[in-house]
PDB file of C-alpha atoms in Angstrom:
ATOM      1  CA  UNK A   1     -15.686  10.568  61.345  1.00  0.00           C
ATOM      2  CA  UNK A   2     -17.557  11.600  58.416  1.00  0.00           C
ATOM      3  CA  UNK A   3     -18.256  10.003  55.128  1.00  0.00           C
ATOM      4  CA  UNK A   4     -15.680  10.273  51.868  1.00  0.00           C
ATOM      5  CA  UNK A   5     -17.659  11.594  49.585  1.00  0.00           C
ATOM      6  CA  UNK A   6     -16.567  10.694  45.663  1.00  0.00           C
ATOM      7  CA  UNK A   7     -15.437  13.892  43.186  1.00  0.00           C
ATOM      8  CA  UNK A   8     -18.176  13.392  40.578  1.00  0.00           C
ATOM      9  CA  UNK A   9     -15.349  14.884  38.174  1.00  0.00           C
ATOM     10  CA  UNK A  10     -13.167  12.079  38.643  1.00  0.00           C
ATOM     11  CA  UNK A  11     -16.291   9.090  38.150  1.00  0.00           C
ATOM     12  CA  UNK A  12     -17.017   7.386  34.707  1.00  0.00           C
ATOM     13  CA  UNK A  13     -19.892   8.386  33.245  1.00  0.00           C
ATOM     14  CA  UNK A  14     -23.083   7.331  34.710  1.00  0.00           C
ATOM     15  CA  UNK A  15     -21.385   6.689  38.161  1.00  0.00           C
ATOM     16  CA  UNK A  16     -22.680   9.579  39.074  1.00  0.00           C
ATOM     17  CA  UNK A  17     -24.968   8.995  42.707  1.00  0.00           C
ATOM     18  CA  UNK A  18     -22.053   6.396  44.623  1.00  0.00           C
ATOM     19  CA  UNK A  19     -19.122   4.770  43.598  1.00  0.00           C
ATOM     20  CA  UNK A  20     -18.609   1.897  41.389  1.00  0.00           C
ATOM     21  CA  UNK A  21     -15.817  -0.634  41.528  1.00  0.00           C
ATOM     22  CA  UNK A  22     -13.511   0.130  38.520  1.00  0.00           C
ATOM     23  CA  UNK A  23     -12.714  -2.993  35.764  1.00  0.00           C
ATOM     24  CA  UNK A  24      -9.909  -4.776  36.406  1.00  0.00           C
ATOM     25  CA  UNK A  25      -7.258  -4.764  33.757  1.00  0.00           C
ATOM     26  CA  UNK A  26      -4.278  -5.293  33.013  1.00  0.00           C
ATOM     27  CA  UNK A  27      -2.870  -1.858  31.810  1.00  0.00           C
ATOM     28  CA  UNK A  28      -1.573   0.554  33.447  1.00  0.00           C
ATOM     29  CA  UNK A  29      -3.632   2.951  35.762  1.00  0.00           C
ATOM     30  CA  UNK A  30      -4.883   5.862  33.739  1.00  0.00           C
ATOM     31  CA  UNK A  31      -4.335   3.838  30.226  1.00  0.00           C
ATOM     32  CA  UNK A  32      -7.429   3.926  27.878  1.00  0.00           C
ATOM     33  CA  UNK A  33      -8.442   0.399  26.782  1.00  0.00           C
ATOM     34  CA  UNK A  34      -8.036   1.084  22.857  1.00  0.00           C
ATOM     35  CA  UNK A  35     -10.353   0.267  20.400  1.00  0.00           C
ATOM     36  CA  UNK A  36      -9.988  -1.051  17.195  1.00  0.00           C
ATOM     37  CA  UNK A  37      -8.156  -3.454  15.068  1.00  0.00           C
ATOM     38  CA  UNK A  38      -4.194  -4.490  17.417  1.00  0.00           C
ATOM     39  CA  UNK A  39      -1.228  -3.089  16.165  1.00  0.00           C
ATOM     40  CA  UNK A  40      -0.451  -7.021  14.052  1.00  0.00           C
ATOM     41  CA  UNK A  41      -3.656  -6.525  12.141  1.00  0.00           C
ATOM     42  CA  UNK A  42      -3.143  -3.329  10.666  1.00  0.00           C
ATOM     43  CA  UNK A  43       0.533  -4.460  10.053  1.00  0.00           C
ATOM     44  CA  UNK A  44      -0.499  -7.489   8.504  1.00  0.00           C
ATOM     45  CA  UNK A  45      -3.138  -5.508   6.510  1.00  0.00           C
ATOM     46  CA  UNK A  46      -0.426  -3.213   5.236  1.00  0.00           C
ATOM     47  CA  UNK A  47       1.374  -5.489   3.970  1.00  0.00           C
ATOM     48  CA  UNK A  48      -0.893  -7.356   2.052  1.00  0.00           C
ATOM     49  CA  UNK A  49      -2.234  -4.006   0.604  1.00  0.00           C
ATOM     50  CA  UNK A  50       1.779  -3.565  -0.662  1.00  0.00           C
ATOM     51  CA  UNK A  51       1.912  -7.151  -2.021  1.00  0.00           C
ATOM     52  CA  UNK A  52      -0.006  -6.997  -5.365  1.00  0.00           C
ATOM     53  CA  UNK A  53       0.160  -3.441  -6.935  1.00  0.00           C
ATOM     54  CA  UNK A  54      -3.800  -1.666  -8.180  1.00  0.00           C
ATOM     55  CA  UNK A  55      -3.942  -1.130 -12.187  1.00  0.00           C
ATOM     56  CA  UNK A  56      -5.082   2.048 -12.906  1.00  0.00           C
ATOM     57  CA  UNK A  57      -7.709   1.985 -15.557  1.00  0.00           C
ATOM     58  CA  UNK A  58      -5.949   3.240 -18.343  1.00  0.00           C
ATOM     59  CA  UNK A  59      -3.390   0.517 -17.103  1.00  0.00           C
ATOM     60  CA  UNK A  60      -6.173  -2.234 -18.048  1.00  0.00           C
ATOM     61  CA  UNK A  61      -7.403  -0.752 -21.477  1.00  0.00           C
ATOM     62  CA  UNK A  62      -3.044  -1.216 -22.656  1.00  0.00           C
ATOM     63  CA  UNK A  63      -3.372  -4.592 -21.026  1.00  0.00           C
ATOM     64  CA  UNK A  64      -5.859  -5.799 -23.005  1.00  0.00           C
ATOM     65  CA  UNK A  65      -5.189  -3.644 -26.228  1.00  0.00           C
ATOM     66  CA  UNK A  66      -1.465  -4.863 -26.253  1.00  0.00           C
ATOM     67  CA  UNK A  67      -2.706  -8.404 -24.820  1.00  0.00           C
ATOM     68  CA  UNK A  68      -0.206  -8.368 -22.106  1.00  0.00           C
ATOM     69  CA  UNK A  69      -0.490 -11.098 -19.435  1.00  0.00           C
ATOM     70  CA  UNK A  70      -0.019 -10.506 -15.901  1.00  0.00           C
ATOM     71  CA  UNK A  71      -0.750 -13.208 -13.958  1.00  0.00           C
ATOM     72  CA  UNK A  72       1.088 -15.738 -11.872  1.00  0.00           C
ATOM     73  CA  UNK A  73       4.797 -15.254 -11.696  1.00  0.00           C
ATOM     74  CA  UNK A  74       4.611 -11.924 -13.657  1.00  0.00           C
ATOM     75  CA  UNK A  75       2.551 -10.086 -11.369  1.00  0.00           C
ATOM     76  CA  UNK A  76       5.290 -11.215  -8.667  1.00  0.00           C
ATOM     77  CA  UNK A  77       8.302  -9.879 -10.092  1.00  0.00           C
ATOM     78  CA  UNK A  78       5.824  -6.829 -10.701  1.00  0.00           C
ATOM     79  CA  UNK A  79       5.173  -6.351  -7.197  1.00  0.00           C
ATOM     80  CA  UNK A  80       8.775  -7.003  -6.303  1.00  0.00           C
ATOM     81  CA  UNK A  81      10.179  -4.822  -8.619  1.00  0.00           C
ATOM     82  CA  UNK A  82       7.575  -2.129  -7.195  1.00  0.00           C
ATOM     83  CA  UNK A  83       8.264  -2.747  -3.379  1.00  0.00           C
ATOM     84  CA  UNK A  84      11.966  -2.604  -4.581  1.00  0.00           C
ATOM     85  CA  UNK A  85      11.852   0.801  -5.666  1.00  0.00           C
ATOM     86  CA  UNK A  86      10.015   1.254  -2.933  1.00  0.00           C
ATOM     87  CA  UNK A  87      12.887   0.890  -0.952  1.00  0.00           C
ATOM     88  CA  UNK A  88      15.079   3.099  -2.598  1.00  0.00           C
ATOM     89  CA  UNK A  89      12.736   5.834  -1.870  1.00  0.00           C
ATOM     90  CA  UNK A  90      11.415   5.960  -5.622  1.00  0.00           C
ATOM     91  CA  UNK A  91       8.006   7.962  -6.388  1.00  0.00           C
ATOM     92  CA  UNK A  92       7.625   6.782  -9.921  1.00  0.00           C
ATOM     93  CA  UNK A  93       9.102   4.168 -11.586  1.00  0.00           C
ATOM     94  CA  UNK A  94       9.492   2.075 -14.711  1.00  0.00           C
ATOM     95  CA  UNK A  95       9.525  -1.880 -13.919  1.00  0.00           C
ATOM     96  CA  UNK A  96      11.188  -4.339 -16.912  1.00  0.00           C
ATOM     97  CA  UNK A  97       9.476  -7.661 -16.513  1.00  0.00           C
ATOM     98  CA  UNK A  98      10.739  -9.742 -19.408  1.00  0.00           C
ATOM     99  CA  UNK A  99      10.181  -7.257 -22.018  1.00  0.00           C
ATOM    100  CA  UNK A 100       7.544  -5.348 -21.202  1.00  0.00           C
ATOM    101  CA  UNK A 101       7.695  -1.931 -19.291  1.00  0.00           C
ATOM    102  CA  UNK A 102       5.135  -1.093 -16.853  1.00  0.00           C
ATOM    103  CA  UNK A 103       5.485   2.303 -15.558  1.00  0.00           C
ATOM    104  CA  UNK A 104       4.182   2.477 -11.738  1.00  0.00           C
ATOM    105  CA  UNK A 105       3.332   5.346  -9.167  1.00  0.00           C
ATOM    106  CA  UNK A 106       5.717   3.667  -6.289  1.00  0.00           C
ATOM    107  CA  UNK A 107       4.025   5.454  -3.789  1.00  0.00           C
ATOM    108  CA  UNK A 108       0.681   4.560  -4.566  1.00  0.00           C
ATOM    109  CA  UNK A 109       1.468   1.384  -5.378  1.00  0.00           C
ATOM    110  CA  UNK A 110      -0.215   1.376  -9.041  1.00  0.00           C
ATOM    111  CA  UNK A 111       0.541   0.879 -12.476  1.00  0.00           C
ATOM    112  CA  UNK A 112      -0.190   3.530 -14.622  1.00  0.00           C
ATOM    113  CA  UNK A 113       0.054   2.208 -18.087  1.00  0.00           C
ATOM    114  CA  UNK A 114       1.901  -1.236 -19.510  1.00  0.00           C
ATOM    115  CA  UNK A 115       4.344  -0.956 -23.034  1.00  0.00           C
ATOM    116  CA  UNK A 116       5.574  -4.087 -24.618  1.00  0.00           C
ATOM    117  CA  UNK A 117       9.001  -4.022 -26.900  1.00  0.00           C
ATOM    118  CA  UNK A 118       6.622  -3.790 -30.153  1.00  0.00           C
ATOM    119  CA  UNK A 119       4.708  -0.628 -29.035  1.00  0.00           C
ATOM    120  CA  UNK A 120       7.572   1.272 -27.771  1.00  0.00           C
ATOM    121  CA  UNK A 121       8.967   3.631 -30.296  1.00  0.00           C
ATOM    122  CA  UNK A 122      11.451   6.222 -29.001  1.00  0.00           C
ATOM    123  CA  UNK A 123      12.358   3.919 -26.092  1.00  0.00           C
ATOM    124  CA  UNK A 124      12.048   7.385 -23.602  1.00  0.00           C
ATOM    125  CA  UNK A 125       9.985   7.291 -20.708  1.00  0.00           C
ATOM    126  CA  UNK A 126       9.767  11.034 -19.084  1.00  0.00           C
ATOM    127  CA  UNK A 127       8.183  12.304 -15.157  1.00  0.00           C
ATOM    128  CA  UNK A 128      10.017   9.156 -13.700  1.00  0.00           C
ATOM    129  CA  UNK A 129      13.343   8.882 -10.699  1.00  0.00           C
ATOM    130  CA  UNK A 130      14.299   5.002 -11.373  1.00  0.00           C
ATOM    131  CA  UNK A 131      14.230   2.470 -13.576  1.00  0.00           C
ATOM    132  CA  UNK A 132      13.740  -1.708 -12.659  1.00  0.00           C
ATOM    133  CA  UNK A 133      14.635  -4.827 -13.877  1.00  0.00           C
ATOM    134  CA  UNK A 134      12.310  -7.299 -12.602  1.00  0.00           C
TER     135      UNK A 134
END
């Protein structure tokens, strides 16, 4: 009988010259080992990512110029009101929390610019699809 000779096409790279005795695993034959962060990481990254919304900087300057504070249990109802919208398929939205309007790009989960009751004077926010009270 004569030797079985390996297709070079079908060997690994740098098997090349004899066969080599494959890794064992536990996937399927044929299934590439993938690389990179598992499928619960990046979900678990995501979501953190949606949890507290980015302030764009114009966002800050009306922060600090109106002295609005956003911390602790107002940044919360912030988010929520965001991720709420979210939900409803909204791409720009104003968010009430307890007087204060903060108008948000839903989708990129960031507020654009912060009004409190004493700086808003027609009451009429325009380029937005919902409105929430936080």
């Amino acid at each position: 009988m004569s030797a079985i000779l390996p297709n070079a096409a079908l060997l690994p790279p740098g098997a090349i010259g004899g066969a080599t005795a494959a890794p064992v695993s536990n996937a399927p034959a044929g299934a590439a080992t993938p690389a990179g962060p598992s499928f619960a990481e990046v979900l678990a990254g995501r979501t953190a990512a949606v949890d507290a919304p980015k302030f764009s900087k114009h966002a800050l300057d009306r922060l600090a110029q109106r002295g609005i504070d956003v911390s602790g249990p107002t940044l919360n109802r912030l988010a929520d009101g965001i991720q709420r919208a979210a939900a409803k398929g909204s791409r720009n939205s104003v968010v009430m929390v307890d007087g204060t309007a903060f108008v948000a790009s839903v989708q990129n989960n960031t507020v654009i610019t912060a009004v409190t009751e004493e700086h808003m004077q027609s009451h009429v926010f325009t380029n937005i699809d919902s409105a929430v009270i936080a």
